[in-house]
């Protein structure tokens, strides 16, 4: 499957938030190759199942303007997933959150910040690209 990233492609009317973690000064992830699974495990411990970092491991082929294709690790969280994730986060307690490994909690909070931003704007979601 190829996802067209041109301005006239399928993303033009979908209103996705594209934000890089480096722009957030979040770094490259606390774990080597298994950090998305570790973050998803933390989300699961908090009963947050609407979003997951392993969803960005779909391996879709991205087609950029000029015909350049980039096949890496790409995924999306829909607006509905983002809204549900924020609701699930709000149902957690401080004790539950503090029971997580601090690095995992930091990344769970990154996901919730991204989901929260999207949840505030109807029709918006999160598009993510993880690269190494």
mmCIF file of C-alpha atoms in Angstrom:
data_model
loop_
_atom_site.group_PDB
_atom_site.id
_atom_site.type_symbol
_atom_site.label_atom_id
_atom_site.label_comp_id
_atom_site.label_asym_id
_atom_site.label_seq_id
_atom_site.Cartn_x
_atom_site.Cartn_y
_atom_site.Cartn_z
ATOM 1 C CA UNK A 1 0.000 0.000 0.000
ATOM 2 C CA UNK A 2 1.303 3.441 -0.908
ATOM 3 C CA UNK A 3 0.192 6.534 0.984
ATOM 4 C CA UNK A 4 0.361 9.709 -1.106
ATOM 5 C CA UNK A 5 1.940 12.537 0.892
ATOM 6 C CA UNK A 6 1.534 15.210 -1.801
ATOM 7 C CA UNK A 7 -0.668 18.206 -1.075
ATOM 8 C CA UNK A 8 -3.214 16.955 -3.578
ATOM 9 C CA UNK A 9 -3.174 13.409 -2.222
ATOM 10 C CA UNK A 10 -5.249 11.627 0.349
ATOM 11 C CA UNK A 11 -3.899 13.670 3.256
ATOM 12 C CA UNK A 12 -5.070 17.039 1.881
ATOM 13 C CA UNK A 13 -8.569 16.829 3.328
ATOM 14 C CA UNK A 14 -7.894 14.665 6.346
ATOM 15 C CA UNK A 15 -6.541 17.320 8.683
ATOM 16 C CA UNK A 16 -3.790 15.286 10.311
ATOM 17 C CA UNK A 17 -1.404 16.719 12.851
ATOM 18 C CA UNK A 18 2.140 15.952 11.778
ATOM 19 C CA UNK A 19 4.557 16.735 14.562
ATOM 20 C CA UNK A 20 7.987 15.259 15.053
ATOM 21 C CA UNK A 21 9.207 14.212 18.449
ATOM 22 C CA UNK A 22 12.506 15.945 17.780
ATOM 23 C CA UNK A 23 10.590 19.207 17.417
ATOM 24 C CA UNK A 24 9.183 18.500 20.872
ATOM 25 C CA UNK A 25 12.746 17.928 22.057
ATOM 26 C CA UNK A 26 11.699 14.447 23.120
ATOM 27 C CA UNK A 27 14.668 12.616 21.614
ATOM 28 C CA UNK A 28 14.746 9.305 19.824
ATOM 29 C CA UNK A 29 13.063 7.056 22.339
ATOM 30 C CA UNK A 30 14.398 5.513 25.515
ATOM 31 C CA UNK A 31 14.758 1.986 24.162
ATOM 32 C CA UNK A 32 16.545 0.481 21.201
ATOM 33 C CA UNK A 33 14.322 -1.564 18.926
ATOM 34 C CA UNK A 34 11.627 -2.455 21.439
ATOM 35 C CA UNK A 35 10.681 0.926 22.865
ATOM 36 C CA UNK A 36 7.279 1.104 21.099
ATOM 37 C CA UNK A 37 6.309 -2.195 22.742
ATOM 38 C CA UNK A 38 7.513 -0.943 26.133
ATOM 39 C CA UNK A 39 5.412 2.215 25.805
ATOM 40 C CA UNK A 40 2.374 0.196 24.712
ATOM 41 C CA UNK A 41 2.873 -2.034 27.742
ATOM 42 C CA UNK A 42 2.764 1.074 29.945
ATOM 43 C CA UNK A 43 -0.373 2.279 28.174
ATOM 44 C CA UNK A 44 -1.922 -1.133 28.753
ATOM 45 C CA UNK A 45 -1.043 -1.038 32.466
ATOM 46 C CA UNK A 46 -3.012 2.215 32.625
ATOM 47 C CA UNK A 47 -5.927 0.646 30.684
ATOM 48 C CA UNK A 48 -5.295 2.955 27.742
ATOM 49 C CA UNK A 49 -5.970 0.902 24.634
ATOM 50 C CA UNK A 50 -7.200 3.528 22.175
ATOM 51 C CA UNK A 51 -3.699 4.389 20.939
ATOM 52 C CA UNK A 52 -0.392 2.592 20.699
ATOM 53 C CA UNK A 53 3.113 3.372 19.566
ATOM 54 C CA UNK A 54 3.397 0.033 17.766
ATOM 55 C CA UNK A 55 0.671 1.327 15.433
ATOM 56 C CA UNK A 56 3.455 3.349 13.830
ATOM 57 C CA UNK A 57 5.145 0.114 12.787
ATOM 58 C CA UNK A 58 2.751 -0.565 9.923
ATOM 59 C CA UNK A 59 5.453 -0.398 7.270
ATOM 60 C CA UNK A 60 3.342 1.552 4.785
ATOM 61 C CA UNK A 61 5.177 2.895 1.740
ATOM 62 C CA UNK A 62 5.000 6.670 1.706
ATOM 63 C CA UNK A 63 5.049 8.465 -1.652
ATOM 64 C CA UNK A 64 6.431 11.975 -1.340
ATOM 65 C CA UNK A 65 6.186 14.690 -4.016
ATOM 66 C CA UNK A 66 8.520 13.991 -6.910
ATOM 67 C CA UNK A 67 7.866 10.248 -6.813
ATOM 68 C CA UNK A 68 10.235 9.536 -3.908
ATOM 69 C CA UNK A 69 9.076 6.559 -1.857
ATOM 70 C CA UNK A 70 10.087 6.002 1.724
ATOM 71 C CA UNK A 71 9.185 2.648 3.244
ATOM 72 C CA UNK A 72 9.703 2.774 6.976
ATOM 73 C CA UNK A 73 7.543 2.800 10.044
ATOM 74 C CA UNK A 74 4.374 4.874 9.667
ATOM 75 C CA UNK A 75 0.929 4.879 11.269
ATOM 76 C CA UNK A 76 -1.990 7.020 12.289
ATOM 77 C CA UNK A 77 -4.242 7.617 15.284
ATOM 78 C CA UNK A 78 -7.710 8.751 14.237
ATOM 79 C CA UNK A 79 -9.569 11.588 15.913
ATOM 80 C CA UNK A 80 -11.844 9.070 17.658
ATOM 81 C CA UNK A 81 -8.816 7.143 18.957
ATOM 82 C CA UNK A 82 -7.285 10.369 20.281
ATOM 83 C CA UNK A 83 -10.499 11.392 22.060
ATOM 84 C CA UNK A 84 -10.810 7.924 23.612
ATOM 85 C CA UNK A 85 -7.158 7.903 24.713
ATOM 86 C CA UNK A 86 -7.553 11.238 26.503
ATOM 87 C CA UNK A 87 -10.681 9.958 28.250
ATOM 88 C CA UNK A 88 -8.842 6.781 29.283
ATOM 89 C CA UNK A 89 -5.879 8.849 30.560
ATOM 90 C CA UNK A 90 -8.202 11.052 32.612
ATOM 91 C CA UNK A 91 -9.604 7.903 34.259
ATOM 92 C CA UNK A 92 -6.157 6.933 35.581
ATOM 93 C CA UNK A 93 -4.867 7.888 39.014
ATOM 94 C CA UNK A 94 -1.581 9.493 40.017
ATOM 95 C CA UNK A 95 -0.678 6.263 41.815
ATOM 96 C CA UNK A 96 -1.169 4.209 38.641
ATOM 97 C CA UNK A 97 0.964 6.614 36.648
ATOM 98 C CA UNK A 98 3.777 6.683 39.212
ATOM 99 C CA UNK A 99 3.867 2.881 39.263
ATOM 100 C CA UNK A 100 5.242 2.950 35.691
ATOM 101 C CA UNK A 101 8.928 3.131 34.861
ATOM 102 C CA UNK A 102 9.693 6.880 34.674
ATOM 103 C CA UNK A 103 10.942 6.700 31.069
ATOM 104 C CA UNK A 104 7.848 4.766 30.018
ATOM 105 C CA UNK A 105 5.628 7.307 31.778
ATOM 106 C CA UNK A 106 7.441 10.143 29.984
ATOM 107 C CA UNK A 107 6.624 8.550 26.617
ATOM 108 C CA UNK A 108 3.058 7.726 27.598
ATOM 109 C CA UNK A 109 2.691 11.427 28.383
ATOM 110 C CA UNK A 110 4.139 12.330 24.965
ATOM 111 C CA UNK A 111 1.442 10.189 23.346
ATOM 112 C CA UNK A 112 -1.266 11.733 25.493
ATOM 113 C CA UNK A 113 -0.081 15.281 24.662
ATOM 114 C CA UNK A 114 -0.232 14.477 20.946
ATOM 115 C CA UNK A 115 -3.630 12.778 21.305
ATOM 116 C CA UNK A 116 -4.944 15.678 23.392
ATOM 117 C CA UNK A 117 -3.911 18.235 20.779
ATOM 118 C CA UNK A 118 -5.723 16.258 18.083
ATOM 119 C CA UNK A 119 -8.760 15.604 20.284
ATOM 120 C CA UNK A 120 -9.337 19.356 20.665
ATOM 121 C CA UNK A 121 -9.816 19.778 16.895
ATOM 122 C CA UNK A 122 -12.632 17.801 15.262
ATOM 123 C CA UNK A 123 -11.396 15.783 12.306
ATOM 124 C CA UNK A 124 -7.758 15.859 13.388
ATOM 125 C CA UNK A 125 -5.646 12.855 14.297
ATOM 126 C CA UNK A 126 -1.985 12.027 14.644
ATOM 127 C CA UNK A 127 0.270 10.785 11.860
ATOM 128 C CA UNK A 128 3.566 9.348 13.001
ATOM 129 C CA UNK A 129 6.761 8.235 11.396
ATOM 130 C CA UNK A 130 9.422 6.395 13.375
ATOM 131 C CA UNK A 131 12.792 6.089 11.715
ATOM 132 C CA UNK A 132 16.174 4.803 12.674
#
